[in-house]
Tab-separated table of C-alpha atoms in Angstrom:
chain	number	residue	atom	x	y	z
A	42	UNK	CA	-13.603	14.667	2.468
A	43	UNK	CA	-14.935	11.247	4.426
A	44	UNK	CA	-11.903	9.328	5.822
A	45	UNK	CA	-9.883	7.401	2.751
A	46	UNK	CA	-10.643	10.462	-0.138
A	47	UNK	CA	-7.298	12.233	0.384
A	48	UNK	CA	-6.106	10.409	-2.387
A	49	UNK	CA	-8.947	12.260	-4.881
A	50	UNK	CA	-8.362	15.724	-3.590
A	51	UNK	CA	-4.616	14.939	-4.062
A	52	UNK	CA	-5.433	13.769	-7.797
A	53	UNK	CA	-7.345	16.559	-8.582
A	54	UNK	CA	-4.548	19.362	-7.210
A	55	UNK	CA	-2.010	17.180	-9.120
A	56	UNK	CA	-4.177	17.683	-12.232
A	57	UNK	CA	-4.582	21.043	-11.774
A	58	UNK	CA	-0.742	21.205	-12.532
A	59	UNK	CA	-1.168	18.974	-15.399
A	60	UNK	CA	0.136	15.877	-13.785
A	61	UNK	CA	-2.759	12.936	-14.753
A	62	UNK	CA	-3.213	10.552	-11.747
A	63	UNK	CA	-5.868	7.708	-12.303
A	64	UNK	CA	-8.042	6.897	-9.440
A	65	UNK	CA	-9.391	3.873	-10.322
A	66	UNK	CA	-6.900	0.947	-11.993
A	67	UNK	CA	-6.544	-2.982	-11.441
A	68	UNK	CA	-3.382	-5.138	-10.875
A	69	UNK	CA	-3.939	-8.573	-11.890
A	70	UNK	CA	-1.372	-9.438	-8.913
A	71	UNK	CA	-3.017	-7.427	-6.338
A	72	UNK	CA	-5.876	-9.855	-5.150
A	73	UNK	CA	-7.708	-10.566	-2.346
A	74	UNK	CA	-5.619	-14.004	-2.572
A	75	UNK	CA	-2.933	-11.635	-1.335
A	76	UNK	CA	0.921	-13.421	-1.317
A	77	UNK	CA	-0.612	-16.143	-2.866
A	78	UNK	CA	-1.547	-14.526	-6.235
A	79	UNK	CA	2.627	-13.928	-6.251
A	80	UNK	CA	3.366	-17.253	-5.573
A	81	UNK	CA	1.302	-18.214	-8.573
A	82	UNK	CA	3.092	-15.479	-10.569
A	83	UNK	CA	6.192	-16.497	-9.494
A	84	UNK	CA	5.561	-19.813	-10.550
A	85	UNK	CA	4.782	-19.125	-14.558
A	86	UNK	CA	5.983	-15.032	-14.306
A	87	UNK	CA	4.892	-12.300	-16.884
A	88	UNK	CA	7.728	-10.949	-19.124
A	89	UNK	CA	8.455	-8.259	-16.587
A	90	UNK	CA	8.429	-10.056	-13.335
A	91	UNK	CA	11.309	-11.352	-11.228
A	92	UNK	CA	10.221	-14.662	-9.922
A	93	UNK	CA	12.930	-14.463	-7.156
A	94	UNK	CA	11.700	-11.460	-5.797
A	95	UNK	CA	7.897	-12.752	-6.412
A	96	UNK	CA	9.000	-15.642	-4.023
A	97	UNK	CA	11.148	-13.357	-1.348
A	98	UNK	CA	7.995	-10.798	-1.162
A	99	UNK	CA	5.789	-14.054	-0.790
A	100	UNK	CA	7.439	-15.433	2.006
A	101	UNK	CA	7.966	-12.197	3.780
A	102	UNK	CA	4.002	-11.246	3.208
A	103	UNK	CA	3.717	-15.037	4.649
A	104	UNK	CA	5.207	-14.596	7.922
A	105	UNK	CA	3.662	-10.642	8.289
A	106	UNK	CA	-0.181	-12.747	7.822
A	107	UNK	CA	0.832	-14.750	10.378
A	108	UNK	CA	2.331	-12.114	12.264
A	109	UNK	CA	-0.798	-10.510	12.001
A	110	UNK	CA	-3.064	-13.366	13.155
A	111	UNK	CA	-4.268	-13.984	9.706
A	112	UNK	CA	-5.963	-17.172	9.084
A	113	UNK	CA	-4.422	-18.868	6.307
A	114	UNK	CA	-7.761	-21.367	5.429
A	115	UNK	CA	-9.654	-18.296	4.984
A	116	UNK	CA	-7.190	-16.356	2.741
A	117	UNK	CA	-6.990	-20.195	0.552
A	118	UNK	CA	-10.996	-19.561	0.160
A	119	UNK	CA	-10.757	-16.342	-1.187
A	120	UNK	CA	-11.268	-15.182	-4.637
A	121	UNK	CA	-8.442	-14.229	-7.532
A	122	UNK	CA	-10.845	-12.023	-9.269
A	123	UNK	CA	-11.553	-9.489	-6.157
A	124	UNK	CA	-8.800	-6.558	-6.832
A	125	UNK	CA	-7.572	-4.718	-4.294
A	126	UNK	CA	-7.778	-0.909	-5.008
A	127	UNK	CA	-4.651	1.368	-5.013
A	128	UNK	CA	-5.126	5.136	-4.565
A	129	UNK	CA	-3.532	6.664	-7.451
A	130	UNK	CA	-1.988	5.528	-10.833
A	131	UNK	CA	0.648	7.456	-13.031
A	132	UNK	CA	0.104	5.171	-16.041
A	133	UNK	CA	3.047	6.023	-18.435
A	134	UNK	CA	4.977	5.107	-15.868
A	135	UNK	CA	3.314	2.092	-13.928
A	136	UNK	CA	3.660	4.534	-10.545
A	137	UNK	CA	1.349	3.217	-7.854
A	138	UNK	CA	1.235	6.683	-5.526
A	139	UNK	CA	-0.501	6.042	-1.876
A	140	UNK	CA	-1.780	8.540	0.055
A	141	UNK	CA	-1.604	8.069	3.591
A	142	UNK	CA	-3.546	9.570	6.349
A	143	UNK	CA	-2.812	9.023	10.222
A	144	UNK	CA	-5.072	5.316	10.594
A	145	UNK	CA	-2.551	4.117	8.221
A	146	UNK	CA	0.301	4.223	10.994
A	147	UNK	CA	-0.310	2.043	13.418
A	148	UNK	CA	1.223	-1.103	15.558
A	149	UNK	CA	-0.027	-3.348	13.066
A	150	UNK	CA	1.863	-1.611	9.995
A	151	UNK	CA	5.300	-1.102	12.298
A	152	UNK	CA	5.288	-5.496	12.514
A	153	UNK	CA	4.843	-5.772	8.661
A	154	UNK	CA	7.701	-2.550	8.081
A	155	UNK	CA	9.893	-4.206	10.109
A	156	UNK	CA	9.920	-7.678	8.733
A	157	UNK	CA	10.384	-6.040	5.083
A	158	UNK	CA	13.019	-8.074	3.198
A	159	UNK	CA	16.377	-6.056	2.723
A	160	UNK	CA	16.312	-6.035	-0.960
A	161	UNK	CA	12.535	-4.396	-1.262
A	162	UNK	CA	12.467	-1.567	-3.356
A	163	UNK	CA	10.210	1.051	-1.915
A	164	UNK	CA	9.331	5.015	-2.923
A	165	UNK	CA	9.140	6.390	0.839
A	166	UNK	CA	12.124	6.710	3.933
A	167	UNK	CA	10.949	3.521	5.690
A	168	UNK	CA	12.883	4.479	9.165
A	169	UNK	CA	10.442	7.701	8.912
A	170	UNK	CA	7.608	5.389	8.765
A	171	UNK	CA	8.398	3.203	11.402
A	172	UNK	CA	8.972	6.601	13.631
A	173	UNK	CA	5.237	7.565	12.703
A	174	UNK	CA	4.021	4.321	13.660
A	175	UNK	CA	5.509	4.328	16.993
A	176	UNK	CA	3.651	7.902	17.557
A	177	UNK	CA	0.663	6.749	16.364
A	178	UNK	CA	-0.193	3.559	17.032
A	179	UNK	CA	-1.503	4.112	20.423
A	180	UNK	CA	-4.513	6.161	18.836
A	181	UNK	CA	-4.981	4.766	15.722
A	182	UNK	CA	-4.826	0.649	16.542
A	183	UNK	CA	-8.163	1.499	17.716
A	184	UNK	CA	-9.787	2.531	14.608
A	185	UNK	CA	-12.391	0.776	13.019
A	186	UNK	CA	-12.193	-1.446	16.148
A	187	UNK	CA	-16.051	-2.743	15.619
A	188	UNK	CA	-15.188	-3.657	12.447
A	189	UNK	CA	-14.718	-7.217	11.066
A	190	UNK	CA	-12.127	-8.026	7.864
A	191	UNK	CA	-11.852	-11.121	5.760
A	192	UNK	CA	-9.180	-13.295	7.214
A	193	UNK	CA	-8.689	-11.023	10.295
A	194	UNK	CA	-11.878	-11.474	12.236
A	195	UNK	CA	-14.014	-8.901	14.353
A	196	UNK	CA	-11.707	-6.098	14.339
A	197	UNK	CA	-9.365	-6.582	12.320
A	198	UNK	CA	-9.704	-3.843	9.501
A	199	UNK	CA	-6.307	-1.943	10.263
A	200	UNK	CA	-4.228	-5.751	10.354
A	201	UNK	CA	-5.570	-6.036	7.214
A	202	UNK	CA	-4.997	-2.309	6.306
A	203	UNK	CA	-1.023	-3.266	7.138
A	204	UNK	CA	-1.037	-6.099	5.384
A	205	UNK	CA	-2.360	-5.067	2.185
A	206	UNK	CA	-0.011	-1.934	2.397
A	207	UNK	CA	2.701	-4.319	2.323
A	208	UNK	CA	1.406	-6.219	-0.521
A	209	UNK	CA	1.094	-3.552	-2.839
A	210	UNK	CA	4.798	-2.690	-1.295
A	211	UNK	CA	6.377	-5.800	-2.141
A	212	UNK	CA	4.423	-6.793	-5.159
A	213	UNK	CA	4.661	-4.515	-7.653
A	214	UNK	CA	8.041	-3.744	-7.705
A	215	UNK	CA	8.589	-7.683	-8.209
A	216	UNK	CA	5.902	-7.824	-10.784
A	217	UNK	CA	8.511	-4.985	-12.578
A	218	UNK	CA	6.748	-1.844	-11.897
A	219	UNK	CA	8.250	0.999	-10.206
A	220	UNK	CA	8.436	1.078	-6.637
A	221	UNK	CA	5.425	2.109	-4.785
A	222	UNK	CA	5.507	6.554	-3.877
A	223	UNK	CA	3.851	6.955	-0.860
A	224	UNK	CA	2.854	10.261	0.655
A	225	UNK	CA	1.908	10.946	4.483
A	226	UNK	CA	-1.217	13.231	4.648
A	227	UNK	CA	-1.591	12.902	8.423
A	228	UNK	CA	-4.428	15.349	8.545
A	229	UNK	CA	-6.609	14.024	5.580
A	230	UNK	CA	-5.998	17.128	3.575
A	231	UNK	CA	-4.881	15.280	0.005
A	232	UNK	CA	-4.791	18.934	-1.208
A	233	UNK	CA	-1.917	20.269	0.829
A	234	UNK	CA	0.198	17.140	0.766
A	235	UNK	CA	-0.166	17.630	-2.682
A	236	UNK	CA	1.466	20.860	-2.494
A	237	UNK	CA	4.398	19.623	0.165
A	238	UNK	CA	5.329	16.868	-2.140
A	239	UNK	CA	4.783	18.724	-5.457
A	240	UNK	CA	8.798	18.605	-6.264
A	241	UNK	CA	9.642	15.454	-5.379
A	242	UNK	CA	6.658	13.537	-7.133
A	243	UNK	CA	7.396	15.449	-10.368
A	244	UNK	CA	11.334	14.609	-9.515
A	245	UNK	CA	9.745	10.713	-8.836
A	246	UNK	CA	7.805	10.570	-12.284
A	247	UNK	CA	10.118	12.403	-14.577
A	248	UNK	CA	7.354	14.856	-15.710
A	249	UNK	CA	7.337	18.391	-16.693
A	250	UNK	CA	4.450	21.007	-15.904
């Protein structure tokens, strides 16, 4: 599969063993607008949200855009009706599952982990992520170097790779979902991380097969 479509062969394995993961689903908090859709949510919250974590994941996705070299007057002139994808949903439960492959651990991701507030709620041993950024970052920082992103600039797809990671991260557990499962698929092969995770994401989602 192209780079990015582990998540679908991990879906369809998953399914196989009667587990139903959604590929395609939209958060009404998960914007281009990034940490500024959460400040508006944390200013008139849904019944589920916590506005005081809506705030403390704003101001900690503030500082990592920054951090990144994000440029705020761009992200201001973006648009609250672009939704940013997630890989998989487990919809009776609200699960947001991310599938990671290696361009996902880089430099870029290590600054956002690392400025992660201590109450954040996440479904994956951050300290183990950190370690595979440190490994990886001096291959994968480069990739999709020719590439321009929205707020970033010329080459600045895997800043903004970090900090949407983050996003979803902080965001939906403060929007009162479950905290974000994420699964490291280093070699692209969705299939097989599938099958190395099998226990713990049926352990994770309280399913039977």
């Amino acid at each position: 599969m192209p780079v990015g479509d582990s998540h679908l062969a991990f879906a369809e394995a998953a399914g196989r063993d009667g587990i139903e993961l959604d590929t395609r689903a939209d958060f009404d908090w998960l914007t281009e607008l990034g940490h500024l859709t959460l400040e508006d949510f944390a200013a008139e919250p849904t019944a589920t949200a916590d506005p005081e974590a809506l705030h403390t994941a704003a101001e900690a996705l503030g500082e990592m855009y920054g951090v990144l070299g994000g440029d705020p007057s761009v992200l201001e002139s973006c648009r609250a009706n672009l939704f940013i994808p997630v890989d998989l949903v487990h919809q009776p439960t609200g699960t947001i599952i991310e599938i990671d492959e290696a361009h996902h651990f880089t430099s870029f991701r290590l600054k956002t982990l690392d400025r992660y507030p201590a109450s954040a709620e996440v479904g994956f041993d951050l300290e183990a992520y950190r370690e595979l950024c440190r490994e990886k970052a001096s291959e994968y920082d480069k990739f999709a170097r020719g590439q321009a992103a929205k707020g970033f600039g010329f080459g600045g797809v895997q800043r903004e790779r970090a900090y949407r990671d983050a996003l979803r991260d902080l965001g939906a557990p403060a929007m009162g979902l479950p905290p974000v499962v994420r699964f490291v698929a280093l070699d692209g092969d969705g299939a097989a991380a599938y099958a190395r995770h099998r226990e713990s994401l049926v352990e994770l989602l309280g399913v039977t097969r």
